[in-house]
Amino acid sequence: MDRFLRDVEEALGPIDILVNNAARPSEGVALETVADDLWQEIININLSSAFYVGKRVAQRMIERGPGERSSTSPQ
């Protein structure tokens, strides 16, 4: 993650705005039939990825100065 963010900032400059918008659909599977591995994949993409990216970018923003962060969630 840190290498990715360094590469982005080297190519585009400091990240001043972050919009977390990750979603992995559940493929229309009924709740009672969702397998544990599918559930973990959905949680990792929809929740964990937004958390870890947001955390790393927030740390960089705090070191550098003001910035904005927004998160959305799938419906």
PDB file of N, CA, C and O in Angstrom:
ATOM      1  N   MET A   1       0.814  -1.182   0.000  1.00  0.00           N
ATOM      2  CA  MET A   1       0.000   0.000   0.000  1.00  0.00           C
ATOM      3  C   MET A   1       0.866   1.257   0.000  1.00  0.00           C
ATOM      4  O   MET A   1       0.607   2.170  -0.753  1.00  0.00           O
ATOM      5  N   ASP A   2       1.885   1.287   0.847  1.00  0.00           N
ATOM      6  CA  ASP A   2       2.726   2.486   0.922  1.00  0.00           C
ATOM      7  C   ASP A   2       3.460   2.729  -0.396  1.00  0.00           C
ATOM      8  O   ASP A   2       3.570   3.877  -0.837  1.00  0.00           O
ATOM      9  N   ARG A   3       3.923   1.672  -1.024  1.00  0.00           N
ATOM     10  CA  ARG A   3       4.606   1.831  -2.317  1.00  0.00           C
ATOM     11  C   ARG A   3       3.635   2.366  -3.366  1.00  0.00           C
ATOM     12  O   ARG A   3       3.976   3.255  -4.138  1.00  0.00           O
ATOM     13  N   PHE A   4       2.419   1.829  -3.387  1.00  0.00           N
ATOM     14  CA  PHE A   4       1.400   2.303  -4.324  1.00  0.00           C
ATOM     15  C   PHE A   4       1.141   3.793  -4.122  1.00  0.00           C
ATOM     16  O   PHE A   4       1.116   4.563  -5.086  1.00  0.00           O
ATOM     17  N   LEU A   5       0.968   4.215  -2.863  1.00  0.00           N
ATOM     18  CA  LEU A   5       0.700   5.627  -2.595  1.00  0.00           C
ATOM     19  C   LEU A   5       1.888   6.512  -2.970  1.00  0.00           C
ATOM     20  O   LEU A   5       1.702   7.614  -3.498  1.00  0.00           O
ATOM     21  N   ARG A   6       3.104   6.036  -2.723  1.00  0.00           N
ATOM     22  CA  ARG A   6       4.294   6.799  -3.145  1.00  0.00           C
ATOM     23  C   ARG A   6       4.309   6.955  -4.662  1.00  0.00           C
ATOM     24  O   ARG A   6       4.578   8.048  -5.176  1.00  0.00           O
ATOM     25  N   ASP A   7       4.023   5.870  -5.384  1.00  0.00           N
ATOM     26  CA  ASP A   7       4.002   5.928  -6.850  1.00  0.00           C
ATOM     27  C   ASP A   7       2.951   6.911  -7.350  1.00  0.00           C
ATOM     28  O   ASP A   7       3.201   7.692  -8.275  1.00  0.00           O
ATOM     29  N   VAL A   8       1.768   6.884  -6.736  1.00  0.00           N
ATOM     30  CA  VAL A   8       0.701   7.808  -7.128  1.00  0.00           C
ATOM     31  C   VAL A   8       1.138   9.246  -6.886  1.00  0.00           C
ATOM     32  O   VAL A   8       0.996  10.112  -7.760  1.00  0.00           O
ATOM     33  N   GLU A   9       1.705   9.512  -5.707  1.00  0.00           N
ATOM     34  CA  GLU A   9       2.109  10.884  -5.386  1.00  0.00           C
ATOM     35  C   GLU A   9       3.285  11.350  -6.223  1.00  0.00           C
ATOM     36  O   GLU A   9       3.372  12.532  -6.564  1.00  0.00           O
ATOM     37  N   GLU A  10       4.181  10.455  -6.591  1.00  0.00           N
ATOM     38  CA  GLU A  10       5.276  10.835  -7.485  1.00  0.00           C
ATOM     39  C   GLU A  10       4.754  11.186  -8.866  1.00  0.00           C
ATOM     40  O   GLU A  10       5.230  12.116  -9.499  1.00  0.00           O
ATOM     41  N   ALA A  11       3.764  10.449  -9.335  1.00  0.00           N
ATOM     42  CA  ALA A  11       3.222  10.689 -10.678  1.00  0.00           C
ATOM     43  C   ALA A  11       2.254  11.866 -10.726  1.00  0.00           C
ATOM     44  O   ALA A  11       2.254  12.630 -11.692  1.00  0.00           O
ATOM     45  N   LEU A  12       1.441  12.038  -9.673  1.00  0.00           N
ATOM     46  CA  LEU A  12       0.357  13.018  -9.728  1.00  0.00           C
ATOM     47  C   LEU A  12       0.444  14.129  -8.695  1.00  0.00           C
ATOM     48  O   LEU A  12      -0.337  15.070  -8.741  1.00  0.00           O
ATOM     49  N   GLY A  13       1.353  14.006  -7.751  1.00  0.00           N
ATOM     50  CA  GLY A  13       1.445  14.986  -6.676  1.00  0.00           C
ATOM     51  C   GLY A  13       0.718  14.484  -5.444  1.00  0.00           C
ATOM     52  O   GLY A  13       0.130  13.398  -5.444  1.00  0.00           O
ATOM     53  N   PRO A  14       0.747  15.264  -4.362  1.00  0.00           N
ATOM     54  CA  PRO A  14       0.151  14.844  -3.098  1.00  0.00           C
ATOM     55  C   PRO A  14      -1.347  14.565  -3.237  1.00  0.00           C
ATOM     56  O   PRO A  14      -2.038  15.222  -4.015  1.00  0.00           O
ATOM     57  N   ILE A  15      -1.816  13.614  -2.475  1.00  0.00           N
ATOM     58  CA  ILE A  15      -3.245  13.304  -2.464  1.00  0.00           C
ATOM     59  C   ILE A  15      -3.927  14.295  -1.530  1.00  0.00           C
ATOM     60  O   ILE A  15      -3.670  14.311  -0.329  1.00  0.00           O
ATOM     61  N   ASP A  16      -4.773  15.143  -2.086  1.00  0.00           N
ATOM     62  CA  ASP A  16      -5.506  16.137  -1.305  1.00  0.00           C
ATOM     63  C   ASP A  16      -6.944  15.706  -1.059  1.00  0.00           C
ATOM     64  O   ASP A  16      -7.585  16.182  -0.142  1.00  0.00           O
ATOM     65  N   ILE A  17      -7.449  14.840  -1.931  1.00  0.00           N
ATOM     66  CA  ILE A  17      -8.829  14.372  -1.822  1.00  0.00           C
ATOM     67  C   ILE A  17      -8.834  12.864  -2.033  1.00  0.00           C
ATOM     68  O   ILE A  17      -8.230  12.360  -2.980  1.00  0.00           O
ATOM     69  N   LEU A  18      -9.512  12.148  -1.164  1.00  0.00           N
ATOM     70  CA  LEU A  18      -9.679  10.707  -1.317  1.00  0.00           C
ATOM     71  C   LEU A  18     -11.161  10.388  -1.222  1.00  0.00           C
ATOM     72  O   LEU A  18     -11.824  10.788  -0.275  1.00  0.00           O
ATOM     73  N   VAL A  19     -11.671   9.700  -2.229  1.00  0.00           N
ATOM     74  CA  VAL A  19     -13.040   9.200  -2.192  1.00  0.00           C
ATOM     75  C   VAL A  19     -12.957   7.683  -2.218  1.00  0.00           C
ATOM     76  O   VAL A  19     -12.523   7.094  -3.197  1.00  0.00           O
ATOM     77  N   ASN A  20     -13.312   7.058  -1.111  1.00  0.00           N
ATOM     78  CA  ASN A  20     -13.354   5.594  -1.033  1.00  0.00           C
ATOM     79  C   ASN A  20     -14.682   5.143  -1.617  1.00  0.00           C
ATOM     80  O   ASN A  20     -15.737   5.500  -1.110  1.00  0.00           O
ATOM     81  N   ASN A  21     -14.617   4.355  -2.677  1.00  0.00           N
ATOM     82  CA  ASN A  21     -15.834   3.859  -3.294  1.00  0.00           C
ATOM     83  C   ASN A  21     -15.561   2.472  -3.853  1.00  0.00           C
ATOM     84  O   ASN A  21     -15.450   2.281  -5.048  1.00  0.00           O
ATOM     85  N   ALA A  22     -15.405   1.509  -2.972  1.00  0.00           N
ATOM     86  CA  ALA A  22     -15.137   0.138  -3.390  1.00  0.00           C
ATOM     87  C   ALA A  22     -16.353  -0.711  -3.096  1.00  0.00           C
ATOM     88  O   ALA A  22     -16.993  -0.554  -2.066  1.00  0.00           O
ATOM     89  N   ALA A  23     -16.673  -1.577  -4.002  1.00  0.00           N
ATOM     90  CA  ALA A  23     -17.801  -2.473  -3.763  1.00  0.00           C
ATOM     91  C   ALA A  23     -17.635  -3.747  -4.567  1.00  0.00           C
ATOM     92  O   ALA A  23     -17.191  -3.727  -5.707  1.00  0.00           O
ATOM     93  N   ARG A  24     -17.993  -4.821  -3.933  1.00  0.00           N
ATOM     94  CA  ARG A  24     -18.020  -6.111  -4.597  1.00  0.00           C
ATOM     95  C   ARG A  24     -19.419  -6.659  -4.389  1.00  0.00           C
ATOM     96  O   ARG A  24     -19.834  -6.907  -3.265  1.00  0.00           O
ATOM     97  N   PRO A  25     -20.194  -6.808  -5.445  1.00  0.00           N
ATOM     98  CA  PRO A  25     -21.572  -7.272  -5.267  1.00  0.00           C
ATOM     99  C   PRO A  25     -21.616  -8.708  -4.750  1.00  0.00           C
ATOM    100  O   PRO A  25     -20.692  -9.489  -4.960  1.00  0.00           O
ATOM    101  N   SER A  26     -22.705  -9.035  -4.104  1.00  0.00           N
ATOM    102  CA  SER A  26     -22.874 -10.390  -3.576  1.00  0.00           C
ATOM    103  C   SER A  26     -23.462 -11.331  -4.603  1.00  0.00           C
ATOM    104  O   SER A  26     -23.878 -12.433  -4.279  1.00  0.00           O
ATOM    105  N   GLU A  27     -23.526 -10.909  -5.835  1.00  0.00           N
ATOM    106  CA  GLU A  27     -23.989 -11.726  -6.962  1.00  0.00           C
ATOM    107  C   GLU A  27     -25.440 -12.142  -6.805  1.00  0.00           C
ATOM    108  O   GLU A  27     -25.870 -13.161  -7.337  1.00  0.00           O
ATOM    109  N   GLY A  28     -26.207 -11.381  -6.054  1.00  0.00           N
ATOM    110  CA  GLY A  28     -27.618 -11.679  -5.894  1.00  0.00           C
ATOM    111  C   GLY A  28     -27.897 -12.962  -5.138  1.00  0.00           C
ATOM    112  O   GLY A  28     -28.983 -13.515  -5.224  1.00  0.00           O
ATOM    113  N   VAL A  29     -26.908 -13.436  -4.393  1.00  0.00           N
ATOM    114  CA  VAL A  29     -27.060 -14.668  -3.630  1.00  0.00           C
ATOM    115  C   VAL A  29     -27.878 -14.371  -2.371  1.00  0.00           C
ATOM    116  O   VAL A  29     -27.637 -13.389  -1.685  1.00  0.00           O
ATOM    117  N   ALA A  30     -28.829 -15.217  -2.073  1.00  0.00           N
ATOM    118  CA  ALA A  30     -29.626 -15.053  -0.864  1.00  0.00           C
ATOM    119  C   ALA A  30     -28.729 -15.162   0.364  1.00  0.00           C
ATOM    120  O   ALA A  30     -27.801 -15.973   0.396  1.00  0.00           O
ATOM    121  N   LEU A  31     -29.016 -14.352   1.364  1.00  0.00           N
ATOM    122  CA  LEU A  31     -28.188 -14.284   2.568  1.00  0.00           C
ATOM    123  C   LEU A  31     -27.904 -15.657   3.162  1.00  0.00           C
ATOM    124  O   LEU A  31     -26.767 -15.963   3.510  1.00  0.00           O
ATOM    125  N   GLU A  32     -28.895 -16.484   3.240  1.00  0.00           N
ATOM    126  CA  GLU A  32     -28.709 -17.784   3.888  1.00  0.00           C
ATOM    127  C   GLU A  32     -27.855 -18.748   3.085  1.00  0.00           C
ATOM    128  O   GLU A  32     -27.424 -19.781   3.606  1.00  0.00           O
ATOM    129  N   THR A  33     -27.546 -18.395   1.839  1.00  0.00           N
ATOM    130  CA  THR A  33     -26.719 -19.283   1.012  1.00  0.00           C
ATOM    131  C   THR A  33     -25.322 -18.732   0.734  1.00  0.00           C
ATOM    132  O   THR A  33     -24.546 -19.362   0.032  1.00  0.00           O
ATOM    133  N   VAL A  34     -25.017 -17.554   1.285  1.00  0.00           N
ATOM    134  CA  VAL A  34     -23.697 -16.955   1.059  1.00  0.00           C
ATOM    135  C   VAL A  34     -22.633 -17.795   1.763  1.00  0.00           C
ATOM    136  O   VAL A  34     -22.688 -17.997   2.980  1.00  0.00           O
ATOM    137  N   ALA A  35     -21.667 -18.274   1.001  1.00  0.00           N
ATOM    138  CA  ALA A  35     -20.573 -19.065   1.567  1.00  0.00           C
ATOM    139  C   ALA A  35     -19.643 -18.157   2.368  1.00  0.00           C
ATOM    140  O   ALA A  35     -19.508 -16.965   2.077  1.00  0.00           O
ATOM    141  N   ASP A  36     -18.972 -18.720   3.364  1.00  0.00           N
ATOM    142  CA  ASP A  36     -18.072 -17.945   4.213  1.00  0.00           C
ATOM    143  C   ASP A  36     -16.957 -17.277   3.416  1.00  0.00           C
ATOM    144  O   ASP A  36     -16.600 -16.127   3.693  1.00  0.00           O
ATOM    145  N   ASP A  37     -16.398 -17.961   2.425  1.00  0.00           N
ATOM    146  CA  ASP A  37     -15.311 -17.358   1.644  1.00  0.00           C
ATOM    147  C   ASP A  37     -15.816 -16.187   0.813  1.00  0.00           C
ATOM    148  O   ASP A  37     -15.123 -15.181   0.669  1.00  0.00           O
ATOM    149  N   LEU A  38     -17.035 -16.255   0.291  1.00  0.00           N
ATOM    150  CA  LEU A  38     -17.614 -15.127  -0.441  1.00  0.00           C
ATOM    151  C   LEU A  38     -17.846 -13.967   0.518  1.00  0.00           C
ATOM    152  O   LEU A  38     -17.541 -12.814   0.195  1.00  0.00           O
ATOM    153  N   TRP A  39     -18.353 -14.243   1.708  1.00  0.00           N
ATOM    154  CA  TRP A  39     -18.572 -13.192   2.701  1.00  0.00           C
ATOM    155  C   TRP A  39     -17.266 -12.486   3.053  1.00  0.00           C
ATOM    156  O   TRP A  39     -17.207 -11.259   3.119  1.00  0.00           O
ATOM    157  N   GLN A  40     -16.195 -13.234   3.277  1.00  0.00           N
ATOM    158  CA  GLN A  40     -14.902 -12.630   3.602  1.00  0.00           C
ATOM    159  C   GLN A  40     -14.395 -11.768   2.452  1.00  0.00           C
ATOM    160  O   GLN A  40     -13.839 -10.686   2.679  1.00  0.00           O
ATOM    161  N   GLU A  41     -14.580 -12.219   1.224  1.00  0.00           N
ATOM    162  CA  GLU A  41     -14.161 -11.430   0.062  1.00  0.00           C
ATOM    163  C   GLU A  41     -14.948 -10.125  -0.007  1.00  0.00           C
ATOM    164  O   GLU A  41     -14.376  -9.057  -0.247  1.00  0.00           O
ATOM    165  N   ILE A  42     -16.244 -10.196   0.222  1.00  0.00           N
ATOM    166  CA  ILE A  42     -17.087  -8.992   0.203  1.00  0.00           C
ATOM    167  C   ILE A  42     -16.636  -8.021   1.297  1.00  0.00           C
ATOM    168  O   ILE A  42     -16.467  -6.827   1.053  1.00  0.00           O
ATOM    169  N   ILE A  43     -16.408  -8.515   2.518  1.00  0.00           N
ATOM    170  CA  ILE A  43     -15.972  -7.657   3.618  1.00  0.00           C
ATOM    171  C   ILE A  43     -14.604  -7.043   3.326  1.00  0.00           C
ATOM    172  O   ILE A  43     -14.374  -5.859   3.564  1.00  0.00           O
ATOM    173  N   ASN A  44     -13.690  -7.854   2.806  1.00  0.00           N
ATOM    174  CA  ASN A  44     -12.347  -7.346   2.517  1.00  0.00           C
ATOM    175  C   ASN A  44     -12.381  -6.243   1.476  1.00  0.00           C
ATOM    176  O   ASN A  44     -11.663  -5.251   1.597  1.00  0.00           O
ATOM    177  N   ILE A  45     -13.189  -6.393   0.456  1.00  0.00           N
ATOM    178  CA  ILE A  45     -13.246  -5.373  -0.599  1.00  0.00           C
ATOM    179  C   ILE A  45     -14.068  -4.168  -0.144  1.00  0.00           C
ATOM    180  O   ILE A  45     -13.638  -3.025  -0.269  1.00  0.00           O
ATOM    181  N   ASN A  46     -15.261  -4.408   0.383  1.00  0.00           N
ATOM    182  CA  ASN A  46     -16.173  -3.312   0.700  1.00  0.00           C
ATOM    183  C   ASN A  46     -15.789  -2.534   1.953  1.00  0.00           C
ATOM    184  O   ASN A  46     -16.047  -1.341   2.041  1.00  0.00           O
ATOM    185  N   LEU A  47     -15.166  -3.187   2.911  1.00  0.00           N
ATOM    186  CA  LEU A  47     -14.889  -2.525   4.182  1.00  0.00           C
ATOM    187  C   LEU A  47     -13.394  -2.370   4.453  1.00  0.00           C
ATOM    188  O   LEU A  47     -12.899  -1.262   4.663  1.00  0.00           O
ATOM    189  N   SER A  48     -12.671  -3.463   4.431  1.00  0.00           N
ATOM    190  CA  SER A  48     -11.252  -3.411   4.791  1.00  0.00           C
ATOM    191  C   SER A  48     -10.438  -2.557   3.832  1.00  0.00           C
ATOM    192  O   SER A  48      -9.566  -1.801   4.261  1.00  0.00           O
ATOM    193  N   SER A  49     -10.718  -2.648   2.541  1.00  0.00           N
ATOM    194  CA  SER A  49      -9.929  -1.854   1.591  1.00  0.00           C
ATOM    195  C   SER A  49     -10.123  -0.359   1.840  1.00  0.00           C
ATOM    196  O   SER A  49      -9.157   0.401   1.846  1.00  0.00           O
ATOM    197  N   ALA A  50     -11.356   0.067   2.082  1.00  0.00           N
ATOM    198  CA  ALA A  50     -11.617   1.483   2.367  1.00  0.00           C
ATOM    199  C   ALA A  50     -10.921   1.915   3.656  1.00  0.00           C
ATOM    200  O   ALA A  50     -10.360   3.016   3.736  1.00  0.00           O
ATOM    201  N   PHE A  51     -10.935   1.058   4.667  1.00  0.00           N
ATOM    202  CA  PHE A  51     -10.279   1.374   5.928  1.00  0.00           C
ATOM    203  C   PHE A  51      -8.776   1.548   5.745  1.00  0.00           C
ATOM    204  O   PHE A  51      -8.196   2.552   6.182  1.00  0.00           O
ATOM    205  N   TYR A  52      -8.122   0.572   5.114  1.00  0.00           N
ATOM    206  CA  TYR A  52      -6.658   0.618   5.008  1.00  0.00           C
ATOM    207  C   TYR A  52      -6.179   1.730   4.079  1.00  0.00           C
ATOM    208  O   TYR A  52      -5.193   2.404   4.377  1.00  0.00           O
ATOM    209  N   VAL A  53      -6.867   1.950   2.974  1.00  0.00           N
ATOM    210  CA  VAL A  53      -6.483   3.062   2.091  1.00  0.00           C
ATOM    211  C   VAL A  53      -6.718   4.384   2.812  1.00  0.00           C
ATOM    212  O   VAL A  53      -5.852   5.265   2.820  1.00  0.00           O
ATOM    213  N   GLY A  54      -7.887   4.523   3.443  1.00  0.00           N
ATOM    214  CA  GLY A  54      -8.197   5.759   4.160  1.00  0.00           C
ATOM    215  C   GLY A  54      -7.213   6.043   5.279  1.00  0.00           C
ATOM    216  O   GLY A  54      -6.786   7.177   5.475  1.00  0.00           O
ATOM    217  N   LYS A  55      -6.838   5.012   6.004  1.00  0.00           N
ATOM    218  CA  LYS A  55      -5.880   5.177   7.100  1.00  0.00           C
ATOM    219  C   LYS A  55      -4.540   5.673   6.582  1.00  0.00           C
ATOM    220  O   LYS A  55      -3.968   6.630   7.120  1.00  0.00           O
ATOM    221  N   ARG A  56      -4.017   5.034   5.543  1.00  0.00           N
ATOM    222  CA  ARG A  56      -2.710   5.430   5.004  1.00  0.00           C
ATOM    223  C   ARG A  56      -2.744   6.841   4.416  1.00  0.00           C
ATOM    224  O   ARG A  56      -1.824   7.627   4.627  1.00  0.00           O
ATOM    225  N   VAL A  57      -3.807   7.148   3.680  1.00  0.00           N
ATOM    226  CA  VAL A  57      -3.892   8.485   3.080  1.00  0.00           C
ATOM    227  C   VAL A  57      -4.069   9.537   4.172  1.00  0.00           C
ATOM    228  O   VAL A  57      -3.454  10.604   4.111  1.00  0.00           O
ATOM    229  N   ALA A  58      -4.868   9.240   5.193  1.00  0.00           N
ATOM    230  CA  ALA A  58      -5.052  10.195   6.297  1.00  0.00           C
ATOM    231  C   ALA A  58      -3.726  10.488   6.987  1.00  0.00           C
ATOM    232  O   ALA A  58      -3.436  11.640   7.320  1.00  0.00           O
ATOM    233  N   GLN A  59      -2.916   9.451   7.203  1.00  0.00           N
ATOM    234  CA  GLN A  59      -1.603   9.663   7.821  1.00  0.00           C
ATOM    235  C   GLN A  59      -0.763  10.612   6.982  1.00  0.00           C
ATOM    236  O   GLN A  59      -0.104  11.511   7.518  1.00  0.00           O
ATOM    237  N   ARG A  60      -0.790  10.437   5.667  1.00  0.00           N
ATOM    238  CA  ARG A  60      -0.005  11.306   4.788  1.00  0.00           C
ATOM    239  C   ARG A  60      -0.560  12.728   4.806  1.00  0.00           C
ATOM    240  O   ARG A  60       0.199  13.707   4.789  1.00  0.00           O
ATOM    241  N   MET A  61      -1.894  12.859   4.832  1.00  0.00           N
ATOM    242  CA  MET A  61      -2.513  14.184   4.873  1.00  0.00           C
ATOM    243  C   MET A  61      -2.156  14.907   6.169  1.00  0.00           C
ATOM    244  O   MET A  61      -1.877  16.105   6.161  1.00  0.00           O
ATOM    245  N   ILE A  62      -2.166  14.201   7.280  1.00  0.00           N
ATOM    246  CA  ILE A  62      -1.836  14.816   8.579  1.00  0.00           C
ATOM    247  C   ILE A  62      -0.398  15.308   8.577  1.00  0.00           C
ATOM    248  O   ILE A  62      -0.115  16.414   9.046  1.00  0.00           O
ATOM    249  N   GLU A  63       0.504  14.521   8.021  1.00  0.00           N
ATOM    250  CA  GLU A  63       1.909  14.928   7.946  1.00  0.00           C
ATOM    251  C   GLU A  63       2.085  16.172   7.078  1.00  0.00           C
ATOM    252  O   GLU A  63       2.897  17.029   7.372  1.00  0.00           O
ATOM    253  N   ARG A  64       1.301  16.286   6.016  1.00  0.00           N
ATOM    254  CA  ARG A  64       1.479  17.329   5.021  1.00  0.00           C
ATOM    255  C   ARG A  64       0.613  18.549   5.260  1.00  0.00           C
ATOM    256  O   ARG A  64       0.949  19.662   4.889  1.00  0.00           O
ATOM    257  N   GLY A  65      -0.583  18.360   5.831  1.00  0.00           N
ATOM    258  CA  GLY A  65      -1.495  19.480   6.006  1.00  0.00           C
ATOM    259  C   GLY A  65      -2.900  19.080   5.590  1.00  0.00           C
ATOM    260  O   GLY A  65      -3.192  17.901   5.439  1.00  0.00           O
ATOM    261  N   PRO A  66      -3.767  20.039   5.379  1.00  0.00           N
ATOM    262  CA  PRO A  66      -5.183  19.755   5.156  1.00  0.00           C
ATOM    263  C   PRO A  66      -5.446  18.859   3.938  1.00  0.00           C
ATOM    264  O   PRO A  66      -4.706  18.878   2.967  1.00  0.00           O
ATOM    265  N   GLY A  67      -6.549  18.174   4.052  1.00  0.00           N
ATOM    266  CA  GLY A  67      -7.027  17.333   2.965  1.00  0.00           C
ATOM    267  C   GLY A  67      -8.443  16.899   3.273  1.00  0.00           C
ATOM    268  O   GLY A  67      -8.946  17.121   4.369  1.00  0.00           O
ATOM    269  N   GLU A  68      -9.102  16.303   2.312  1.00  0.00           N
ATOM    270  CA  GLU A  68     -10.481  15.857   2.493  1.00  0.00           C
ATOM    271  C   GLU A  68     -10.580  14.373   2.176  1.00  0.00           C
ATOM    272  O   GLU A  68      -9.937  13.879   1.253  1.00  0.00           O
ATOM    273  N   ARG A  69     -11.406  13.666   2.949  1.00  0.00           N
ATOM    274  CA  ARG A  69     -11.630  12.247   2.731  1.00  0.00           C
ATOM    275  C   ARG A  69     -13.110  11.966   2.830  1.00  0.00           C
ATOM    276  O   ARG A  69     -13.786  12.478   3.718  1.00  0.00           O
ATOM    277  N   SER A  70     -13.641  11.173   1.920  1.00  0.00           N
ATOM    278  CA  SER A  70     -15.037  10.809   1.920  1.00  0.00           C
ATOM    279  C   SER A  70     -15.169   9.335   1.634  1.00  0.00           C
ATOM    280  O   SER A  70     -14.429   8.780   0.833  1.00  0.00           O
ATOM    281  N   SER A  71     -16.116   8.675   2.277  1.00  0.00           N
ATOM    282  CA  SER A  71     -16.350   7.268   2.023  1.00  0.00           C
ATOM    283  C   SER A  71     -17.812   7.069   1.645  1.00  0.00           C
ATOM    284  O   SER A  71     -18.698   7.702   2.213  1.00  0.00           O
ATOM    285  N   THR A  72     -18.042   6.211   0.690  1.00  0.00           N
ATOM    286  CA  THR A  72     -19.397   5.831   0.318  1.00  0.00           C
ATOM    287  C   THR A  72     -19.533   4.339   0.543  1.00  0.00           C
ATOM    288  O   THR A  72     -18.540   3.627   0.705  1.00  0.00           O
ATOM    289  N   SER A  73     -20.738   3.859   0.539  1.00  0.00           N
ATOM    290  CA  SER A  73     -20.943   2.424   0.722  1.00  0.00           C
ATOM    291  C   SER A  73     -21.911   1.909  -0.332  1.00  0.00           C
ATOM    292  O   SER A  73     -22.747   2.664  -0.830  1.00  0.00           O
ATOM    293  N   PRO A  74     -21.784   0.637  -0.676  1.00  0.00           N
ATOM    294  CA  PRO A  74     -22.692   0.073  -1.666  1.00  0.00           C
ATOM    295  C   PRO A  74     -24.111  -0.007  -1.085  1.00  0.00           C
ATOM    296  O   PRO A  74     -24.286  -0.082   0.121  1.00  0.00           O
ATOM    297  N   GLN A  75     -25.065   0.028  -1.974  1.00  0.00           N
ATOM    298  CA  GLN A  75     -26.460  -0.044  -1.524  1.00  0.00           C
ATOM    299  C   GLN A  75     -26.924  -1.462  -1.437  1.00  0.00           C
ATOM    300  O   GLN A  75     -26.556  -2.316  -2.102  1.00  0.00           O
TER     301      GLN A  75
END
